[in-house]
Amino acid sequence: MSELQSNLAKLEGYLARFREAGVQNLIGGAAVAARTGAVFRSVSPVDDSVVCEVAKGGPADIDAAAAAAKDAFPAWRDLPGAERKAILHRIADGIVARAEEIALCECWDTGQAIRFMSKAALRGAENFRFFADRAPAARDGQTLPSPTLMNLTTRVPIGPVGVITPWNTPFMLSTWKIAPALAAGCTVVHKPAEFSPVTAQILCEIAHEAGLPPGVWNLVNGFGEDAGRALTEHPDIRAIAFVGESKTGSMIMRQGADTLKRVHFELGGKNPVVVFDDADHDRALDAAVFMIYSLNGERCTSSSRLLVQASIAEDFTAQLVERVNAIRVGHPLDPATEVGPLIHKEHLDKVTGYFDVARADGATIAAGGERIGETGCYVRPTLFTGARPDMRISQEEIFGPVLTVLPFATENEALEIANDVPYGLTAYVWTNDLSRALRFTDRLEAGMIWVNSENVRHLPTPFGGVKASGIGRDGGDWSFEFYMEQKHIGLALGEHGIPQLGKLPGGAP
Ligand code: NAD
């Protein structure tokens, strides 16, 4: 039996219960159907088959979940940090124990290749361990003495929070948002993406098996404009941590305005990889190819614009075309596959629509540029050349395995092109000139920049974007800043003078 066949057989075993009972909501520790009984179907992009039915939650389910999160909040907030730490580590253990199930289900639900997803589950476990270890110190503050007062600060969890996640690497991203919320002492209502619901239920189950008290983590499936909207408008939900498209972020900000929601947004990107002629070309090529064609290009930090210095552009692009044409597109459960099918027919139409846009705007399709087959959502890895920085293919987030090449002559021109987009999530710079690296990164408009490296995530560092790419930072202590409120307490050191209103000079009132 090939590895693909063996993975398919294992997958059927893992999916059997979802095929029978569907993906459900988990509210107050219990698996439940949507209040209305409504369901929707999740479809696999591998072969267009139905994965399973999914509870179609709406405002009534969000209400029940928010009530459960509100009830559970005081006890979870007051649980000693060391106990929260122990539970979060047990959740990480549970993820590791079920890593194969998570990886196979995620591949089938999203089309992501197993070579990447097998690590996503383990990265999810790492996210839990990282924030688990920080839970005991999450409330720590400062002492800021003044001449009259001993000023103390402390942090308290903000309350029940809503977490709304997208369909790209949904398991890992859910852990990235939910682990710090729990470590901080918040309770959670999670609304996962409608295109990829399966692993969110597995994750929530693992948490309960690890001893998380009922109501601390609630899961409501459903559509954005329905369940998602109700969550962002709910008066008992104190904050919304959202990962998704920039235009959805704007909608959420409007929806949350009446209840003055605190928001944390991780949004879209059109990230540049800038290759100067003094760079290590081979390593720059490896990184540029990896950062746009891994994870099907459905990656917020993907380097979707290649800015290459004119003096090396011809050679570099020729090598790039060869590499892009050699990328192995195939079944996501085949370990040899490098690019699997895109998430959904709707997204396939969006991505292939840009092939027409490129042609109409006068760019060249140097590689790919077509759908593969009639079944599933497969597309050929694509490279656009002959583009101008103002073209739509250079400005808009395509979110697929599609790269636009933009040559530049000087450092200033590179900077201008790099910054001339609405987004500012990540940037990648390749040069061996240290002064240039320092100068250039200082002026780049991006929340995260790597020099002579692909995106290598280190959890204590801040993760987030500028401009239309987001508001706020995750990682390290930054996550706690979002999920917690600062509190100041001033204690008088003695009998300092207090202004005496209404008291007559020299005596009694
Ligand atoms: P999306 O914005 O369409 O959906 C994300 C989530 O928001 C889903 O759960 C959806 O149901 C929900 N939603 C939609 N409308 C809503 C509304 N009106 N109110 C409340 N919730 C609503 O995004 P997507 O297509 O699922 O994901 C792809 C996008 O996510 C890309 O733009 C990508 O760059 C971005 N992303 C960003 C990061 C980052 O860290 N910056 C990470 C991953 C993905």
JSON list of C-alpha atoms in Angstrom, two decimals, residues 373-477:
[
{"chain": "A", "resi": 373, "resn": "GLY", "atom": "CA", "xyz": [-8.56, 19.18, -14.23]},
{"chain": "A", "resi": 374, "resn": "GLU", "atom": "CA", "xyz": [-12.28, 19.62, -13.71]},
{"chain": "A", "resi": 375, "resn": "THR", "atom": "CA", "xyz": [-12.57, 17.98, -10.29]},
{"chain": "A", "resi": 376, "resn": "GLY", "atom": "CA", "xyz": [-11.29, 19.54, -7.09]},
{"chain": "A", "resi": 377, "resn": "CYS", "atom": "CA", "xyz": [-9.73, 22.99, -6.82]},
{"chain": "A", "resi": 378, "resn": "TYR", "atom": "CA", "xyz": [-6.29, 22.40, -8.34]},
{"chain": "A", "resi": 379, "resn": "VAL", "atom": "CA", "xyz": [-4.37, 25.22, -9.95]},
{"chain": "A", "resi": 380, "resn": "ARG", "atom": "CA", "xyz": [-0.91, 25.36, -11.49]},
{"chain": "A", "resi": 381, "resn": "PRO", "atom": "CA", "xyz": [1.69, 27.36, -9.54]},
{"chain": "A", "resi": 382, "resn": "THR", "atom": "CA", "xyz": [1.85, 30.66, -11.38]},
{"chain": "A", "resi": 383, "resn": "LEU", "atom": "CA", "xyz": [4.38, 33.38, -12.10]},
{"chain": "A", "resi": 384, "resn": "PHE", "atom": "CA", "xyz": [3.62, 36.79, -13.58]},
{"chain": "A", "resi": 385, "resn": "THR", "atom": "CA", "xyz": [6.37, 38.84, -15.24]},
{"chain": "A", "resi": 386, "resn": "GLY", "atom": "CA", "xyz": [6.26, 42.05, -17.26]},
{"chain": "A", "resi": 387, "resn": "ALA", "atom": "CA", "xyz": [4.15, 43.61, -14.52]},
{"chain": "A", "resi": 388, "resn": "ARG", "atom": "CA", "xyz": [4.01, 47.19, -13.30]},
{"chain": "A", "resi": 389, "resn": "PRO", "atom": "CA", "xyz": [3.70, 48.08, -9.59]},
{"chain": "A", "resi": 390, "resn": "ASP", "atom": "CA", "xyz": [0.32, 49.74, -10.14]},
{"chain": "A", "resi": 391, "resn": "MET", "atom": "CA", "xyz": [-1.33, 46.69, -11.73]},
{"chain": "A", "resi": 392, "resn": "ARG", "atom": "CA", "xyz": [-3.97, 44.81, -9.74]},
{"chain": "A", "resi": 393, "resn": "ILE", "atom": "CA", "xyz": [-1.74, 41.70, -9.68]},
{"chain": "A", "resi": 394, "resn": "SER", "atom": "CA", "xyz": [0.89, 43.82, -7.88]},
{"chain": "A", "resi": 395, "resn": "GLN", "atom": "CA", "xyz": [-1.52, 45.50, -5.48]},
{"chain": "A", "resi": 396, "resn": "GLU", "atom": "CA", "xyz": [-4.21, 43.00, -4.44]},
{"chain": "A", "resi": 397, "resn": "GLU", "atom": "CA", "xyz": [-3.95, 39.96, -2.20]},
{"chain": "A", "resi": 398, "resn": "ILE", "atom": "CA", "xyz": [-4.54, 36.91, -4.44]},
{"chain": "A", "resi": 399, "resn": "PHE", "atom": "CA", "xyz": [-3.96, 34.36, -1.65]},
{"chain": "A", "resi": 400, "resn": "GLY", "atom": "CA", "xyz": [-2.88, 31.51, -3.90]},
{"chain": "A", "resi": 401, "resn": "PRO", "atom": "CA", "xyz": [0.35, 30.05, -5.37]},
{"chain": "A", "resi": 402, "resn": "VAL", "atom": "CA", "xyz": [0.84, 33.12, -7.53]},
{"chain": "A", "resi": 403, "resn": "LEU", "atom": "CA", "xyz": [3.89, 35.39, -7.63]},
{"chain": "A", "resi": 404, "resn": "THR", "atom": "CA", "xyz": [4.35, 38.74, -9.40]},
{"chain": "A", "resi": 405, "resn": "VAL", "atom": "CA", "xyz": [7.91, 39.75, -10.42]},
{"chain": "A", "resi": 406, "resn": "LEU", "atom": "CA", "xyz": [8.78, 43.46, -10.30]},
{"chain": "A", "resi": 407, "resn": "PRO", "atom": "CA", "xyz": [12.32, 44.50, -11.29]},
{"chain": "A", "resi": 408, "resn": "PHE", "atom": "CA", "xyz": [13.87, 47.62, -9.75]},
{"chain": "A", "resi": 409, "resn": "ALA", "atom": "CA", "xyz": [17.02, 49.64, -10.45]},
{"chain": "A", "resi": 410, "resn": "THR", "atom": "CA", "xyz": [17.92, 51.36, -7.18]},
{"chain": "A", "resi": 411, "resn": "GLU", "atom": "CA", "xyz": [17.41, 50.96, -3.45]},
{"chain": "A", "resi": 412, "resn": "ASN", "atom": "CA", "xyz": [15.04, 53.94, -3.40]},
{"chain": "A", "resi": 413, "resn": "GLU", "atom": "CA", "xyz": [12.95, 52.53, -6.19]},
{"chain": "A", "resi": 414, "resn": "ALA", "atom": "CA", "xyz": [12.75, 49.18, -4.38]},
{"chain": "A", "resi": 415, "resn": "LEU", "atom": "CA", "xyz": [11.57, 50.93, -1.23]},
{"chain": "A", "resi": 416, "resn": "GLU", "atom": "CA", "xyz": [8.97, 52.91, -3.11]},
{"chain": "A", "resi": 417, "resn": "ILE", "atom": "CA", "xyz": [7.54, 49.79, -4.77]},
{"chain": "A", "resi": 418, "resn": "ALA", "atom": "CA", "xyz": [7.67, 47.76, -1.56]},
{"chain": "A", "resi": 419, "resn": "ASN", "atom": "CA", "xyz": [5.72, 50.38, 0.40]},
{"chain": "A", "resi": 420, "resn": "ASP", "atom": "CA", "xyz": [3.27, 51.33, -2.34]},
{"chain": "A", "resi": 421, "resn": "VAL", "atom": "CA", "xyz": [0.48, 48.88, -1.39]},
{"chain": "A", "resi": 422, "resn": "PRO", "atom": "CA", "xyz": [-2.35, 49.16, 1.14]},
{"chain": "A", "resi": 423, "resn": "TYR", "atom": "CA", "xyz": [-0.86, 46.32, 3.19]},
{"chain": "A", "resi": 424, "resn": "GLY", "atom": "CA", "xyz": [2.11, 46.05, 5.56]},
{"chain": "A", "resi": 425, "resn": "LEU", "atom": "CA", "xyz": [2.33, 42.61, 7.15]},
{"chain": "A", "resi": 426, "resn": "THR", "atom": "CA", "xyz": [5.76, 41.14, 6.38]},
{"chain": "A", "resi": 427, "resn": "ALA", "atom": "CA", "xyz": [8.75, 41.86, 4.14]},
{"chain": "A", "resi": 428, "resn": "TYR", "atom": "CA", "xyz": [11.84, 39.83, 3.26]},
{"chain": "A", "resi": 429, "resn": "VAL", "atom": "CA", "xyz": [15.14, 41.47, 2.30]},
{"chain": "A", "resi": 430, "resn": "TRP", "atom": "CA", "xyz": [18.11, 39.75, 0.69]},
{"chain": "A", "resi": 431, "resn": "THR", "atom": "CA", "xyz": [21.41, 41.65, 0.74]},
{"chain": "A", "resi": 432, "resn": "ASN", "atom": "CA", "xyz": [24.89, 41.18, 2.14]},
{"chain": "A", "resi": 433, "resn": "ASP", "atom": "CA", "xyz": [25.33, 44.90, 2.71]},
{"chain": "A", "resi": 434, "resn": "LEU", "atom": "CA", "xyz": [24.73, 45.43, 6.43]},
{"chain": "A", "resi": 435, "resn": "SER", "atom": "CA", "xyz": [24.24, 49.20, 6.24]},
{"chain": "A", "resi": 436, "resn": "ARG", "atom": "CA", "xyz": [21.74, 48.79, 3.45]},
{"chain": "A", "resi": 437, "resn": "ALA", "atom": "CA", "xyz": [19.86, 46.13, 5.43]},
{"chain": "A", "resi": 438, "resn": "LEU", "atom": "CA", "xyz": [19.61, 48.47, 8.43]},
{"chain": "A", "resi": 439, "resn": "ARG", "atom": "CA", "xyz": [18.64, 51.50, 6.33]},
{"chain": "A", "resi": 440, "resn": "PHE", "atom": "CA", "xyz": [16.12, 49.59, 4.25]},
{"chain": "A", "resi": 441, "resn": "THR", "atom": "CA", "xyz": [14.37, 47.74, 7.07]},
{"chain": "A", "resi": 442, "resn": "ASP", "atom": "CA", "xyz": [14.07, 51.01, 8.97]},
{"chain": "A", "resi": 443, "resn": "ARG", "atom": "CA", "xyz": [12.03, 52.53, 6.14]},
{"chain": "A", "resi": 444, "resn": "LEU", "atom": "CA", "xyz": [10.00, 49.48, 5.13]},
{"chain": "A", "resi": 445, "resn": "GLU", "atom": "CA", "xyz": [6.33, 49.67, 6.10]},
{"chain": "A", "resi": 446, "resn": "ALA", "atom": "CA", "xyz": [5.80, 46.22, 7.58]},
{"chain": "A", "resi": 447, "resn": "GLY", "atom": "CA", "xyz": [5.14, 44.74, 11.00]},
{"chain": "A", "resi": 448, "resn": "MET", "atom": "CA", "xyz": [7.62, 41.88, 10.54]},
{"chain": "A", "resi": 449, "resn": "ILE", "atom": "CA", "xyz": [10.78, 41.81, 8.44]},
{"chain": "A", "resi": 450, "resn": "TRP", "atom": "CA", "xyz": [13.29, 39.04, 7.85]},
{"chain": "A", "resi": 451, "resn": "VAL", "atom": "CA", "xyz": [16.75, 39.70, 6.39]},
{"chain": "A", "resi": 452, "resn": "ASN", "atom": "CA", "xyz": [18.44, 36.85, 4.50]},
{"chain": "A", "resi": 453, "resn": "SER", "atom": "CA", "xyz": [15.80, 34.47, 5.79]},
{"chain": "A", "resi": 454, "resn": "GLU", "atom": "CA", "xyz": [12.35, 33.11, 5.09]},
{"chain": "A", "resi": 455, "resn": "ASN", "atom": "CA", "xyz": [9.70, 33.54, 7.78]},
{"chain": "A", "resi": 456, "resn": "VAL", "atom": "CA", "xyz": [11.01, 31.71, 10.82]},
{"chain": "A", "resi": 457, "resn": "ARG", "atom": "CA", "xyz": [8.62, 32.22, 13.68]},
{"chain": "A", "resi": 458, "resn": "HIS", "atom": "CA", "xyz": [9.96, 32.70, 17.21]},
{"chain": "A", "resi": 459, "resn": "LEU", "atom": "CA", "xyz": [7.08, 32.82, 19.69]},
{"chain": "A", "resi": 460, "resn": "PRO", "atom": "CA", "xyz": [8.45, 35.54, 22.02]},
{"chain": "A", "resi": 461, "resn": "THR", "atom": "CA", "xyz": [8.63, 38.04, 19.10]},
{"chain": "A", "resi": 462, "resn": "PRO", "atom": "CA", "xyz": [5.71, 40.31, 18.12]},
{"chain": "A", "resi": 463, "resn": "PHE", "atom": "CA", "xyz": [3.49, 39.06, 15.28]},
{"chain": "A", "resi": 464, "resn": "GLY", "atom": "CA", "xyz": [1.23, 41.49, 13.41]},
{"chain": "A", "resi": 465, "resn": "GLY", "atom": "CA", "xyz": [0.95, 44.04, 10.64]},
{"chain": "A", "resi": 466, "resn": "VAL", "atom": "CA", "xyz": [0.68, 47.75, 9.89]},
{"chain": "A", "resi": 467, "resn": "LYS", "atom": "CA", "xyz": [-1.68, 49.66, 7.53]},
{"chain": "A", "resi": 468, "resn": "ALA", "atom": "CA", "xyz": [-4.46, 47.36, 6.18]},
{"chain": "A", "resi": 469, "resn": "SER", "atom": "CA", "xyz": [-2.67, 44.28, 7.56]},
{"chain": "A", "resi": 470, "resn": "GLY", "atom": "CA", "xyz": [-3.81, 44.58, 11.12]},
{"chain": "A", "resi": 471, "resn": "ILE", "atom": "CA", "xyz": [-4.11, 46.17, 14.51]},
{"chain": "A", "resi": 472, "resn": "GLY", "atom": "CA", "xyz": [-2.24, 44.85, 17.53]},
{"chain": "A", "resi": 473, "resn": "ARG", "atom": "CA", "xyz": [0.43, 42.23, 18.08]},
{"chain": "A", "resi": 474, "resn": "ASP", "atom": "CA", "xyz": [0.47, 38.62, 19.21]},
{"chain": "A", "resi": 475, "resn": "GLY", "atom": "CA", "xyz": [3.32, 36.64, 20.68]},
{"chain": "A", "resi": 476, "resn": "GLY", "atom": "CA", "xyz": [5.36, 37.04, 23.86]},
{"chain": "A", "resi": 477, "resn": "ASP", "atom": "CA", "xyz": [3.67, 39.32, 26.34]}
]
